[in-house]
Structures are given as structure tokens and as C-alpha cells.
Coordinates of C-alpha atoms in Angstrom, one line a residue:
M28 CA -52.3 34.7 16.8
P29 CA -52.1 33.7 13.1
D30 CA -55.1 33.4 11.0
I31 CA -56.4 30.1 9.7
K32 CA -54.9 30.5 6.3
T33 CA -51.4 31.1 7.6
A34 CA -51.7 28.2 10.1
L35 CA -52.8 25.8 7.3
L36 CA -50.0 26.9 5.0
N37 CA -47.4 26.4 7.8
A38 CA -48.8 22.9 8.6
W39 CA -48.9 22.0 4.9
A40 CA -45.2 23.1 4.5
Q41 CA -44.2 21.1 7.5
D42 CA -46.0 18.0 6.1
E43 CA -44.3 18.5 2.7
E44 CA -40.8 18.8 4.3
Q45 CA -41.5 15.6 6.3
I46 CA -42.6 13.7 3.2
I47 CA -39.4 14.9 1.3
K48 CA -37.2 13.8 4.2
E49 CA -38.8 10.3 4.3
K50 CA -38.4 9.9 0.5
V51 CA -34.7 10.9 0.7
M52 CA -34.1 8.5 3.6
T53 CA -35.8 5.5 1.9
Q54 CA -34.3 5.9 -1.6
P55 CA -31.0 4.1 -2.2
L56 CA -28.0 6.2 -3.3
A57 CA -27.4 6.2 -7.0
H58 CA -23.9 5.2 -8.1
R59 CA -22.1 8.0 -9.7
F60 CA -20.3 5.8 -12.1
K61 CA -20.5 2.3 -13.5
P62 CA -17.3 0.4 -13.2
T63 CA -16.5 -1.0 -16.7
N64 CA -13.5 -3.2 -15.8
N65 CA -11.0 -4.1 -13.2
A66 CA -7.6 -4.5 -14.9
S67 CA -5.9 -6.0 -11.9
R68 CA -8.6 -8.7 -11.3
E69 CA -8.7 -9.5 -15.1
T70 CA -4.9 -9.8 -15.2
F71 CA -4.8 -12.1 -12.2
T72 CA -7.6 -14.2 -13.7
F73 CA -5.9 -14.4 -17.1
I74 CA -2.6 -15.5 -15.5
K75 CA -4.5 -18.1 -13.4
N76 CA -6.4 -19.5 -16.5
N77 CA -3.3 -19.4 -18.7
P78 CA -0.2 -20.5 -16.6
N79 CA 3.3 -20.4 -17.9
L80 CA 2.8 -17.6 -20.4
T81 CA 5.4 -14.9 -20.3
A82 CA 4.5 -11.4 -19.3
K83 CA 4.9 -10.2 -22.9
Q84 CA 2.4 -12.8 -24.1
I85 CA 0.0 -11.9 -21.3
V86 CA 0.2 -8.2 -22.2
T87 CA -0.4 -9.0 -25.8
H88 CA -3.5 -11.0 -25.1
L89 CA -5.0 -8.4 -22.6
T90 CA -4.2 -5.5 -25.0
K91 CA -6.4 -7.3 -27.6
R92 CA -9.2 -7.4 -24.9
G93 CA -8.9 -3.6 -24.5
F94 CA -6.6 -3.1 -21.6
K95 CA -3.7 -0.7 -21.8
E96 CA -0.3 -2.2 -22.4
N97 CA 1.5 -0.1 -19.7
S98 CA -1.1 -0.9 -17.1
T99 CA -1.0 -4.6 -17.7
T100 CA 2.8 -4.7 -17.7
S101 CA 2.8 -2.7 -14.4
L102 CA 0.2 -5.0 -12.9
C103 CA 2.3 -8.1 -13.7
T104 CA 5.4 -6.6 -12.1
Q105 CA 3.4 -5.5 -9.0
M106 CA 1.9 -9.0 -8.6
I107 CA 5.3 -10.6 -8.8
R108 CA 6.8 -8.2 -6.2
Q109 CA 3.9 -8.9 -3.8
G110 CA 4.1 -12.6 -4.2
M111 CA 0.7 -13.1 -5.8
V112 CA 2.4 -14.4 -9.0
S113 CA 5.7 -16.1 -9.5
R114 CA 8.0 -16.4 -12.5
D115 CA 9.5 -19.8 -13.5
T116 CA 13.0 -20.3 -15.0
R117 CA 11.7 -19.7 -18.6
G118 CA 9.9 -16.5 -17.7
G119 CA 6.4 -18.0 -17.5
L120 CA 4.0 -16.6 -14.9
R121 CA 1.7 -18.6 -12.6
V122 CA -0.4 -17.6 -9.7
M123 CA 0.6 -18.4 -6.1
Q124 CA -2.8 -18.0 -4.5
D125 CA -6.3 -19.3 -5.2
E126 CA -8.2 -16.0 -5.3
Y127 CA -7.6 -12.5 -6.3
A128 CA -6.8 -10.0 -3.5
P129 CA -6.4 -6.3 -4.2
L130 CA -2.9 -5.1 -4.6
K131 CA -1.4 -3.3 -1.6
S132 CA -0.2 0.2 -2.0
Y133 CA 3.4 1.1 -2.0
K134 CA 3.1 2.8 1.4
K135 CA 1.5 -0.2 3.1
R136 CA 4.2 -2.5 1.7
E137 CA 6.9 -0.2 3.0
K138 CA 5.3 0.0 6.4
E139 CA 5.2 -3.8 6.6
K140 CA 8.9 -4.0 5.6
M141 CA 9.8 -1.4 8.3
E142 CA 7.9 -3.4 10.9
K143 CA 9.8 -6.5 10.0
V144 CA 13.1 -4.7 10.2
K145 CA 12.1 -2.8 13.4
F146 CA 11.1 -5.9 15.4
G147 CA 13.3 -8.4 13.8
K148 CA 13.0 -12.2 14.0
P149 CA 11.6 -13.8 17.2
E150 CA 15.0 -15.2 18.1
E151 CA 16.5 -11.7 18.1
K152 CA 13.8 -10.4 20.5
S153 CA 14.5 -13.0 23.1
A154 CA 18.1 -11.8 23.5
G155 CA 16.9 -8.9 25.5
L156 CA 19.5 -6.3 26.8
A157 CA 22.4 -8.6 25.9
A158 CA 21.7 -7.8 22.2
L159 CA 22.4 -4.1 22.9
A160 CA 25.8 -4.7 24.5
P161 CA 28.7 -3.0 22.7
Q162 CA 30.5 -5.1 20.1
D163 CA 34.2 -5.4 19.8
K164 CA 34.1 -4.9 16.0
V165 CA 31.6 -2.6 14.2
D166 CA 30.5 -3.8 10.8
T167 CA 30.8 -0.8 8.5
S168 CA 30.3 -2.8 5.3
R169 CA 26.5 -2.1 5.3
S170 CA 26.9 1.5 6.1
T171 CA 26.2 4.1 3.5
I172 CA 27.3 7.7 3.4
V173 CA 25.1 10.4 2.0
L174 CA 26.8 13.8 1.6
T175 CA 24.6 16.9 1.7
R176 CA 25.6 20.5 1.7
N177 CA 23.0 21.8 4.2
W178 CA 22.7 19.5 7.2
T179 CA 22.7 19.6 10.9
A180 CA 23.7 17.0 13.5
Q181 CA 20.2 17.0 14.9
S182 CA 18.6 16.3 11.5
V183 CA 21.0 13.3 11.0
V184 CA 20.2 11.9 14.5
D185 CA 16.4 12.4 13.9
K186 CA 16.6 10.0 10.9
L187 CA 18.3 7.2 12.9
S188 CA 16.7 4.2 14.6
V189 CA 17.8 3.3 18.2
M190 CA 20.0 0.5 16.9
Q191 CA 21.6 2.8 14.3
A192 CA 22.2 5.5 16.9
R193 CA 23.9 3.0 19.1
E194 CA 26.2 1.9 16.2
L195 CA 27.0 5.5 15.5
Y196 CA 27.8 6.2 19.1
D197 CA 30.1 3.2 19.3
L198 CA 31.9 4.1 16.1
L199 CA 32.4 7.8 17.2
K200 CA 33.6 6.6 20.6
R201 CA 36.3 4.5 18.9
I202 CA 37.3 7.3 16.5
F203 CA 37.6 10.0 19.1
G204 CA 38.4 7.9 22.1
G205 CA 36.6 7.9 25.3

């Protein structure tokens, strides 16, 4: 059995640990950095407040405000590609939406494009199995050929969608007969 001094020290240490835990739990987390600016938001706001300026003029004005020229140019291009901003016939830019929304990353945009291509338009979905029926004439105008030295048939087939594989099957069947 511990003596009174040891028991009091242990109880005191436990109380101290409890107080420290409570302080840590109640204190808000400190921010590690203070954001100084948001170039994409500022670019969008500037285009919104100054419509019909060219990208070059926008870059010039924002460079005077302290933004980097390359960043602003890139942001203008990204906003045009994502449909947030449009360009008129004289090259002037204007916003196409009321509020700023963060730019989507390249991977997200590509994923959305692939989903659109993969599932097609609603009219194409309703065709059902009839859409998969063999065609009399295969359209090879949109086909591309990539030559590589080290390839295997399996690696080529792994990269094809179901529709592409069916087109390849029909084409090879016509070439080799069968």
C-alpha cells in the first residue's frame, strides 16, 4: 500500500492531466497560415465588375494589384474552358454566372467528360440492344492508330470501351472473314 505522499502525488498528477485535456479540448485550433488573397476569386470579381475587357487588359490591371501575370492568364483561360466566363467577338470577357464557384480540377473535368461519352444522350440509351447490332459499314474516319514498339494484344484490349471493342471485332471480322 502506497504511503500518503505517493497517493497525493498520483492524485495531483491525474488532476493535472485532466485539466490539460480539458484546456486542449476547449481551445479552438489556431490557423497555421493566414490567406492573403484568392487569385481566382479576385480575377472572377474583376471580370464581373469590368465586362468586355480583353484578357490582356485584365492581366495588366491585376498585375498592378500584385497578382502574378502567368497566374492571371491561366485563370482567365481556365474560366473560359469551364464556362464561367465567355469571350465575345472582339475578345472581351464577361462572366456567365452570378457568383464565383471554385474552379474544377482537370481530373474532375475529364471524369465528367468521360461520363457524358460513356452514357451518351438520353435518346441513345433508349435504343437498347438494337444499338449494339452490327452495322453494314464501319466508320473508320474517327479511328486513330498509335504505333508502339512494345505492345501486347491484351494491353490494347484493356484500353478499349465495350463499344470500341465491338467496332474492333466487326472490323477484324470483315478483314479476316468469318
